[in-house]
Amino acid sequence: MIKEAPDRHIYKLSILLFLFVTTITCQNHGKLSLVHSLPDTLEEISGFSSVEGSPLLWSVNDSGNEAIVYGYNPITNKIERTIEITNGENEDWEDVTSDDDGNIYIGDFGNNRNKREDQVIYQLTTRHELPKVAMEAIKISFQFEDQDKFPPKKKNRNFDVESFVYLDGNFYLFTRNRSSKFDGTTKLYKLPARPGHHTAMLMDTFVTCEDEDDCQVTSAAIDRKQNRLVMLSYNKVWLFSNYPADNFFKGSVRLIKLNHTSQKESISFRDENSLYIADEENGSGGRNLYILELD
């Protein structure tokens, strides 16, 4: 047997590496710019949010994972801090939002079958310096004013929530429509952002589009300074602006087709001109962080 020369072996490895990198970088991400492949810990990332004055995206994983919030740095591509909730579980964590006081809120309100009666939002503070910390969360539970059956009939299953935002002392929840006769309707609910049990009041509805695979709302984010709201689906973003007070659906709306489909369930404003978007790992793809330029 004739052994290959070391330099030829190195050359072959270099070619394989070049082909691998070329394949990754040449993938079509539509209007999205690929930033990073996320750390393995975030393979089921289902929501994130920034906090004023911090570079971190506070991120959570989907149902069945640990009750831990990860402070992910999109610049270094590393998890730099973690907060473990000691008085709660990850039943179905779906989104994260924040206020102006350094608090983050984790929405444990995933409800695919529309039969949950124990939805809760956890409040945590990010004002600490330790890389790892465990703390009790403040709990905010709620019920929907218009749901009286658990589950309701299949044609009325529009009580799954995977996205919410915080504004002026209130939460605003957007449903992911699971109805058997899907028509693209997402419902907007409002409830107080304070401890205790509350009734989520139905405010308004918005029709995204009629394709069940492309038009379910999976995350939301708000830019309180610019008065803009975004909703995300697997391949679209809806940008709302010029709305009066908290009547988001009464303002202007711009549909942005991403030209790229994956299990996108996380969105946050990066700055006034761009968004961070992430998708879950699904098969051989996903677990990526992207940037979407708005202009």
mmCIF file of N, CA and C in Angstrom, residues 108-200:
data_model
loop_
_atom_site.group_PDB
_atom_site.id
_atom_site.type_symbol
_atom_site.label_atom_id
_atom_site.label_comp_id
_atom_site.label_asym_id
_atom_site.label_seq_id
_atom_site.Cartn_x
_atom_site.Cartn_y
_atom_site.Cartn_z
ATOM 1 N N ASP A 108 -44.763 31.711 29.523
ATOM 2 C CA ASP A 108 -45.038 30.271 29.540
ATOM 3 C C ASP A 108 -46.514 30.096 29.195
ATOM 4 N N PHE A 109 -46.821 30.319 27.918
ATOM 5 C CA PHE A 109 -48.219 30.295 27.505
ATOM 6 C C PHE A 109 -48.435 29.526 26.202
ATOM 7 N N GLY A 110 -47.445 28.715 25.800
ATOM 8 C CA GLY A 110 -47.659 27.852 24.644
ATOM 9 C C GLY A 110 -48.834 26.932 24.898
ATOM 10 N N ASN A 111 -49.718 26.793 23.913
ATOM 11 C CA ASN A 111 -51.000 26.129 24.152
ATOM 12 C C ASN A 111 -51.505 25.505 22.852
ATOM 13 N N ASN A 112 -50.666 24.636 22.276
ATOM 14 C CA ASN A 112 -50.963 24.082 20.952
ATOM 15 C C ASN A 112 -52.360 23.483 20.844
ATOM 16 N N ARG A 113 -52.786 22.793 21.896
ATOM 17 C CA ARG A 113 -54.091 22.119 21.854
ATOM 18 C C ARG A 113 -55.205 22.966 22.448
ATOM 19 N N ASN A 114 -54.882 24.155 22.865
ATOM 20 C CA ASN A 114 -55.875 25.096 23.386
ATOM 21 C C ASN A 114 -56.611 24.599 24.624
ATOM 22 N N LYS A 115 -55.941 23.784 25.432
ATOM 23 C CA LYS A 115 -56.608 23.241 26.619
ATOM 24 C C LYS A 115 -55.956 23.675 27.934
ATOM 25 N N ARG A 116 -54.904 24.465 27.887
ATOM 26 C CA ARG A 116 -54.236 24.904 29.115
ATOM 27 C C ARG A 116 -55.089 25.909 29.893
ATOM 28 N N GLU A 117 -55.019 25.782 31.220
ATOM 29 C CA GLU A 117 -55.654 26.747 32.113
ATOM 30 C C GLU A 117 -54.650 27.285 33.125
ATOM 31 N N ASP A 118 -53.353 27.071 32.847
ATOM 32 C CA ASP A 118 -52.320 27.457 33.805
ATOM 33 C C ASP A 118 -51.247 28.330 33.166
ATOM 34 N N GLN A 119 -51.619 29.159 32.203
ATOM 35 C CA GLN A 119 -50.635 30.028 31.558
ATOM 36 C C GLN A 119 -50.077 31.021 32.570
ATOM 37 N N VAL A 120 -48.770 31.275 32.462
ATOM 38 C CA VAL A 120 -48.124 32.169 33.415
ATOM 39 C C VAL A 120 -47.019 32.952 32.717
ATOM 40 N N ILE A 121 -46.777 34.157 33.202
ATOM 41 C CA ILE A 121 -45.662 34.984 32.755
ATOM 42 C C ILE A 121 -44.741 35.194 33.948
ATOM 43 N N TYR A 122 -43.441 34.902 33.763
ATOM 44 C CA TYR A 122 -42.459 35.061 34.833
ATOM 45 C C TYR A 122 -41.714 36.378 34.657
ATOM 46 N N GLN A 123 -41.572 37.095 35.775
ATOM 47 C CA GLN A 123 -40.803 38.347 35.756
ATOM 48 C C GLN A 123 -39.485 38.147 36.500
ATOM 49 N N LEU A 124 -38.381 38.548 35.850
ATOM 50 C CA LEU A 124 -37.040 38.452 36.428
ATOM 51 C C LEU A 124 -36.304 39.765 36.221
ATOM 52 N N THR A 125 -35.369 40.063 37.098
ATOM 53 C CA THR A 125 -34.524 41.230 36.893
ATOM 54 C C THR A 125 -33.177 40.795 36.340
ATOM 55 N N THR A 126 -32.614 41.603 35.459
ATOM 56 C CA THR A 126 -31.291 41.317 34.896
ATOM 57 C C THR A 126 -30.213 42.161 35.573
ATOM 58 N N ARG A 127 -30.580 42.870 36.636
ATOM 59 C CA ARG A 127 -29.637 43.776 37.309
ATOM 60 C C ARG A 127 -28.764 43.013 38.307
ATOM 61 N N HIS A 128 -27.861 42.265 37.794
ATOM 62 C CA HIS A 128 -26.851 41.588 38.605
ATOM 63 C C HIS A 128 -25.656 41.342 37.698
ATOM 64 N N GLU A 129 -24.517 41.027 38.292
ATOM 65 C CA GLU A 129 -23.291 40.884 37.508
ATOM 66 C C GLU A 129 -22.786 39.449 37.440
ATOM 67 N N LEU A 130 -23.359 38.551 38.230
ATOM 68 C CA LEU A 130 -22.866 37.184 38.258
ATOM 69 C C LEU A 130 -23.183 36.474 36.946
ATOM 70 N N PRO A 131 -22.247 35.659 36.448
ATOM 71 C CA PRO A 131 -22.509 34.932 35.198
ATOM 72 C C PRO A 131 -23.617 33.898 35.335
ATOM 73 N N LYS A 132 -23.770 33.332 36.539
ATOM 74 C CA LYS A 132 -24.831 32.362 36.784
ATOM 75 C C LYS A 132 -25.551 32.743 38.063
ATOM 76 N N VAL A 133 -26.873 32.715 38.024
ATOM 77 C CA VAL A 133 -27.651 33.053 39.197
ATOM 78 C C VAL A 133 -28.964 32.275 39.159
ATOM 79 N N ALA A 134 -29.466 31.932 40.343
ATOM 80 C CA ALA A 134 -30.771 31.287 40.475
ATOM 81 C C ALA A 134 -31.646 32.204 41.316
ATOM 82 N N MET A 135 -32.881 32.389 40.912
ATOM 83 C CA MET A 135 -33.756 33.294 41.659
ATOM 84 C C MET A 135 -35.218 32.894 41.494
ATOM 85 N N GLU A 136 -36.005 33.348 42.462
ATOM 86 C CA GLU A 136 -37.446 33.191 42.358
ATOM 87 C C GLU A 136 -37.988 34.263 41.421
ATOM 88 N N ALA A 137 -38.948 33.874 40.607
ATOM 89 C CA ALA A 137 -39.576 34.812 39.686
ATOM 90 C C ALA A 137 -40.894 35.307 40.259
ATOM 91 N N ILE A 138 -41.254 36.520 39.886
ATOM 92 C CA ILE A 138 -42.598 37.023 40.165
ATOM 93 C C ILE A 138 -43.534 36.409 39.126
ATOM 94 N N LYS A 139 -44.684 35.921 39.579
ATOM 95 C CA LYS A 139 -45.601 35.230 38.668
ATOM 96 C C LYS A 139 -46.822 36.081 38.353
ATOM 97 N N ILE A 140 -47.180 36.063 37.078
ATOM 98 C CA ILE A 140 -48.371 36.752 36.587
ATOM 99 C C ILE A 140 -49.166 35.736 35.779
ATOM 100 N N SER A 141 -50.318 35.328 36.284
ATOM 101 C CA SER A 141 -51.136 34.332 35.577
ATOM 102 C C SER A 141 -52.358 35.015 34.973
ATOM 103 N N PHE A 142 -52.993 34.324 34.046
ATOM 104 C CA PHE A 142 -54.125 34.951 33.363
ATOM 105 C C PHE A 142 -55.039 33.912 32.739
ATOM 106 N N GLN A 143 -56.223 34.378 32.386
ATOM 107 C CA GLN A 143 -57.185 33.595 31.620
ATOM 108 C C GLN A 143 -57.736 34.490 30.521
ATOM 109 N N PHE A 144 -58.210 33.873 29.433
ATOM 110 C CA PHE A 144 -58.789 34.641 28.336
ATOM 111 C C PHE A 144 -60.259 34.935 28.619
ATOM 112 N N GLU A 145 -60.663 36.154 28.368
ATOM 113 C CA GLU A 145 -62.041 36.537 28.661
ATOM 114 C C GLU A 145 -63.054 35.778 27.807
ATOM 115 N N ASP A 146 -62.643 35.312 26.626
ATOM 116 C CA ASP A 146 -63.601 34.692 25.709
ATOM 117 C C ASP A 146 -63.396 33.190 25.558
ATOM 118 N N GLN A 147 -62.673 32.547 26.481
ATOM 119 C CA GLN A 147 -62.534 31.092 26.419
ATOM 120 C C GLN A 147 -63.230 30.455 27.618
ATOM 121 N N ASP A 148 -64.161 29.551 27.349
ATOM 122 C CA ASP A 148 -64.868 28.866 28.429
ATOM 123 C C ASP A 148 -64.843 27.344 28.268
ATOM 124 N N LYS A 149 -64.186 26.867 27.197
ATOM 125 C CA LYS A 149 -64.038 25.426 27.002
ATOM 126 C C LYS A 149 -62.566 25.110 26.773
ATOM 127 N N PHE A 150 -62.105 23.981 27.353
ATOM 128 C CA PHE A 150 -60.690 23.627 27.322
ATOM 129 C C PHE A 150 -60.511 22.152 26.923
ATOM 130 N N PRO A 151 -60.345 21.861 25.643
ATOM 131 C CA PRO A 151 -60.230 22.817 24.528
ATOM 132 C C PRO A 151 -61.587 23.182 23.950
ATOM 133 N N PRO A 152 -61.650 24.253 23.183
ATOM 134 C CA PRO A 152 -62.875 24.571 22.448
ATOM 135 C C PRO A 152 -62.991 23.679 21.216
ATOM 136 N N LYS A 153 -64.049 23.851 20.473
ATOM 137 C CA LYS A 153 -64.192 23.104 19.226
ATOM 138 C C LYS A 153 -63.018 23.434 18.300
ATOM 139 N N LYS A 154 -62.667 22.481 17.455
ATOM 140 C CA LYS A 154 -61.483 22.632 16.611
ATOM 141 C C LYS A 154 -61.541 23.885 15.743
ATOM 142 N N LYS A 155 -62.711 24.279 15.337
ATOM 143 C CA LYS A 155 -62.826 25.454 14.474
ATOM 144 C C LYS A 155 -62.596 26.759 15.239
ATOM 145 N N ASN A 156 -62.577 26.680 16.584
ATOM 146 C CA ASN A 156 -62.418 27.885 17.411
ATOM 147 C C ASN A 156 -61.112 27.894 18.196
ATOM 148 N N ARG A 157 -60.143 27.115 17.793
ATOM 149 C CA ARG A 157 -58.910 27.002 18.568
ATOM 150 C C ARG A 157 -57.914 28.112 18.190
ATOM 151 N N ASN A 158 -58.124 29.247 18.818
ATOM 152 C CA ASN A 158 -57.272 30.412 18.574
ATOM 153 C C ASN A 158 -56.845 31.024 19.916
ATOM 154 N N PHE A 159 -56.368 30.137 20.830
ATOM 155 C CA PHE A 159 -55.939 30.568 22.163
ATOM 156 C C PHE A 159 -54.495 30.159 22.462
ATOM 157 N N ASP A 160 -53.779 29.715 21.444
ATOM 158 C CA ASP A 160 -52.349 29.461 21.605
ATOM 159 C C ASP A 160 -51.615 30.791 21.465
ATOM 160 N N VAL A 161 -50.682 31.068 22.383
ATOM 161 C CA VAL A 161 -49.922 32.319 22.330
ATOM 162 C C VAL A 161 -48.442 31.981 22.237
ATOM 163 N N GLU A 162 -47.764 32.589 21.268
ATOM 164 C CA GLU A 162 -46.321 32.403 21.131
ATOM 165 C C GLU A 162 -45.586 33.737 21.049
ATOM 166 N N SER A 163 -46.295 34.834 21.287
ATOM 167 C CA SER A 163 -45.650 36.141 21.164
ATOM 168 C C SER A 163 -46.351 37.169 22.036
ATOM 169 N N PHE A 164 -45.541 38.063 22.620
ATOM 170 C CA PHE A 164 -46.101 39.171 23.384
ATOM 171 C C PHE A 164 -45.081 40.287 23.497
ATOM 172 N N VAL A 165 -45.573 41.490 23.881
ATOM 173 C CA VAL A 165 -44.713 42.653 24.095
ATOM 174 C C VAL A 165 -45.195 43.374 25.346
ATOM 175 N N TYR A 166 -44.324 44.240 25.858
ATOM 176 C CA TYR A 166 -44.636 45.065 27.028
ATOM 177 C C TYR A 166 -44.707 46.525 26.601
ATOM 178 N N LEU A 167 -45.729 47.244 27.112
ATOM 179 C CA LEU A 167 -45.853 48.667 26.820
ATOM 180 C C LEU A 167 -46.644 49.346 27.933
ATOM 181 N N ASP A 168 -46.029 50.318 28.584
ATOM 182 C CA ASP A 168 -46.704 51.188 29.558
ATOM 183 C C ASP A 168 -47.473 50.405 30.625
ATOM 184 N N GLY A 169 -46.821 49.400 31.205
ATOM 185 C CA GLY A 169 -47.424 48.673 32.317
ATOM 186 C C GLY A 169 -48.388 47.579 31.933
ATOM 187 N N ASN A 170 -48.438 47.230 30.655
ATOM 188 C CA ASN A 170 -49.336 46.173 30.191
ATOM 189 C C ASN A 170 -48.615 45.224 29.248
ATOM 190 N N PHE A 171 -49.140 43.988 29.195
ATOM 191 C CA PHE A 171 -48.701 43.026 28.203
ATOM 192 C C PHE A 171 -49.712 42.983 27.067
ATOM 193 N N TYR A 172 -49.200 42.734 25.869
ATOM 194 C CA TYR A 172 -50.045 42.565 24.696
ATOM 195 C C TYR A 172 -49.683 41.224 24.058
ATOM 196 N N LEU A 173 -50.668 40.325 24.007
ATOM 197 C CA LEU A 173 -50.455 38.958 23.550
ATOM 198 C C LEU A 173 -51.074 38.771 22.174
ATOM 199 N N PHE A 174 -50.374 38.009 21.318
ATOM 200 C CA PHE A 174 -50.837 37.747 19.958
ATOM 201 C C PHE A 174 -50.979 36.235 19.788
ATOM 202 N N THR A 175 -52.130 35.785 19.348
ATOM 203 C CA THR A 175 -52.369 34.348 19.254
ATOM 204 C C THR A 175 -51.781 33.751 17.984
ATOM 205 N N ARG A 176 -51.406 32.468 18.110
ATOM 206 C CA ARG A 176 -51.051 31.657 16.953
ATOM 207 C C ARG A 176 -52.263 30.795 16.645
ATOM 208 N N ASN A 177 -52.909 31.075 15.554
ATOM 209 C CA ASN A 177 -54.188 30.453 15.217
ATOM 210 C C ASN A 177 -54.018 28.960 14.915
ATOM 211 N N ARG A 178 -54.704 28.126 15.695
ATOM 212 C CA ARG A 178 -54.665 26.670 15.513
ATOM 213 C C ARG A 178 -56.015 26.127 15.051
ATOM 214 N N SER A 179 -56.887 26.984 14.578
ATOM 215 C CA SER A 179 -58.225 26.557 14.173
ATOM 216 C C SER A 179 -58.173 25.614 12.975
ATOM 217 N N SER A 180 -59.128 24.700 12.937
ATOM 218 C CA SER A 180 -59.168 23.726 11.834
ATOM 219 C C SER A 180 -59.448 24.404 10.499
ATOM 220 N N LYS A 181 -60.208 25.476 10.528
ATOM 221 C CA LYS A 181 -60.478 26.243 9.314
ATOM 222 C C LYS A 181 -59.657 27.534 9.393
ATOM 223 N N PHE A 182 -58.386 27.411 9.115
ATOM 224 C CA PHE A 182 -57.462 28.535 9.294
ATOM 225 C C PHE A 182 -57.782 29.664 8.328
ATOM 226 N N ASP A 183 -57.913 30.878 8.892
ATOM 227 C CA ASP A 183 -58.190 32.046 8.052
ATOM 228 C C ASP A 183 -57.185 33.179 8.280
ATOM 229 N N GLY A 184 -56.112 32.913 9.038
ATOM 230 C CA GLY A 184 -55.074 33.909 9.235
ATOM 231 C C GLY A 184 -55.332 34.891 10.359
ATOM 232 N N THR A 185 -56.405 34.718 11.122
ATOM 233 C CA THR A 185 -56.738 35.678 12.172
ATOM 234 C C THR A 185 -55.882 35.475 13.414
ATOM 235 N N THR A 186 -55.160 36.528 13.812
ATOM 236 C CA THR A 186 -54.485 36.533 15.102
ATOM 237 C C THR A 186 -55.241 37.491 16.004
ATOM 238 N N LYS A 187 -55.426 37.103 17.273
ATOM 239 C CA LYS A 187 -56.152 37.936 18.226
ATOM 240 C C LYS A 187 -55.171 38.676 19.128
ATOM 241 N N LEU A 188 -55.498 39.906 19.465
ATOM 242 C CA LEU A 188 -54.675 40.739 20.338
ATOM 243 C C LEU A 188 -55.365 40.879 21.693
ATOM 244 N N TYR A 189 -54.654 40.462 22.753
ATOM 245 C CA TYR A 189 -55.170 40.564 24.116
ATOM 246 C C TYR A 189 -54.301 41.512 24.932
ATOM 247 N N LYS A 190 -54.906 42.102 25.959
ATOM 248 C CA LYS A 190 -54.210 43.020 26.860
ATOM 249 C C LYS A 190 -54.444 42.605 28.299
ATOM 250 N N LEU A 191 -53.375 42.604 29.114
ATOM 251 C CA LEU A 191 -53.521 42.337 30.540
ATOM 252 C C LEU A 191 -52.471 43.102 31.319
ATOM 253 N N PRO A 192 -52.726 43.394 32.594
ATOM 254 C CA PRO A 192 -51.779 44.181 33.396
ATOM 255 C C PRO A 192 -50.485 43.419 33.651
ATOM 256 N N ALA A 193 -49.366 44.149 33.615
ATOM 257 C CA ALA A 193 -48.057 43.554 33.886
ATOM 258 C C ALA A 193 -47.725 43.710 35.363
ATOM 259 N N ARG A 194 -48.522 43.090 36.203
ATOM 260 C CA ARG A 194 -48.290 43.129 37.644
ATOM 261 C C ARG A 194 -48.667 41.786 38.245
ATOM 262 N N PRO A 195 -48.104 41.459 39.419
ATOM 263 C CA PRO A 195 -48.340 40.145 40.020
ATOM 264 C C PRO A 195 -49.826 39.875 40.256
ATOM 265 N N GLY A 196 -50.157 38.583 40.229
ATOM 266 C CA GLY A 196 -51.534 38.191 40.474
ATOM 267 C C GLY A 196 -52.137 37.479 39.283
ATOM 268 N N HIS A 197 -53.434 37.236 39.379
ATOM 269 C CA HIS A 197 -54.174 36.562 38.311
ATOM 270 C C HIS A 197 -55.078 37.578 37.639
ATOM 271 N N HIS A 198 -55.044 37.601 36.304
ATOM 272 C CA HIS A 198 -55.773 38.610 35.555
ATOM 273 C C HIS A 198 -56.555 37.979 34.411
ATOM 274 N N THR A 199 -57.487 38.750 33.886
ATOM 275 C CA THR A 199 -58.220 38.360 32.692
ATOM 276 C C THR A 199 -57.632 39.088 31.497
ATOM 277 N N ALA A 200 -57.228 38.332 30.495
ATOM 278 C CA ALA A 200 -56.708 38.919 29.256
ATOM 279 C C ALA A 200 -57.890 39.371 28.413
#
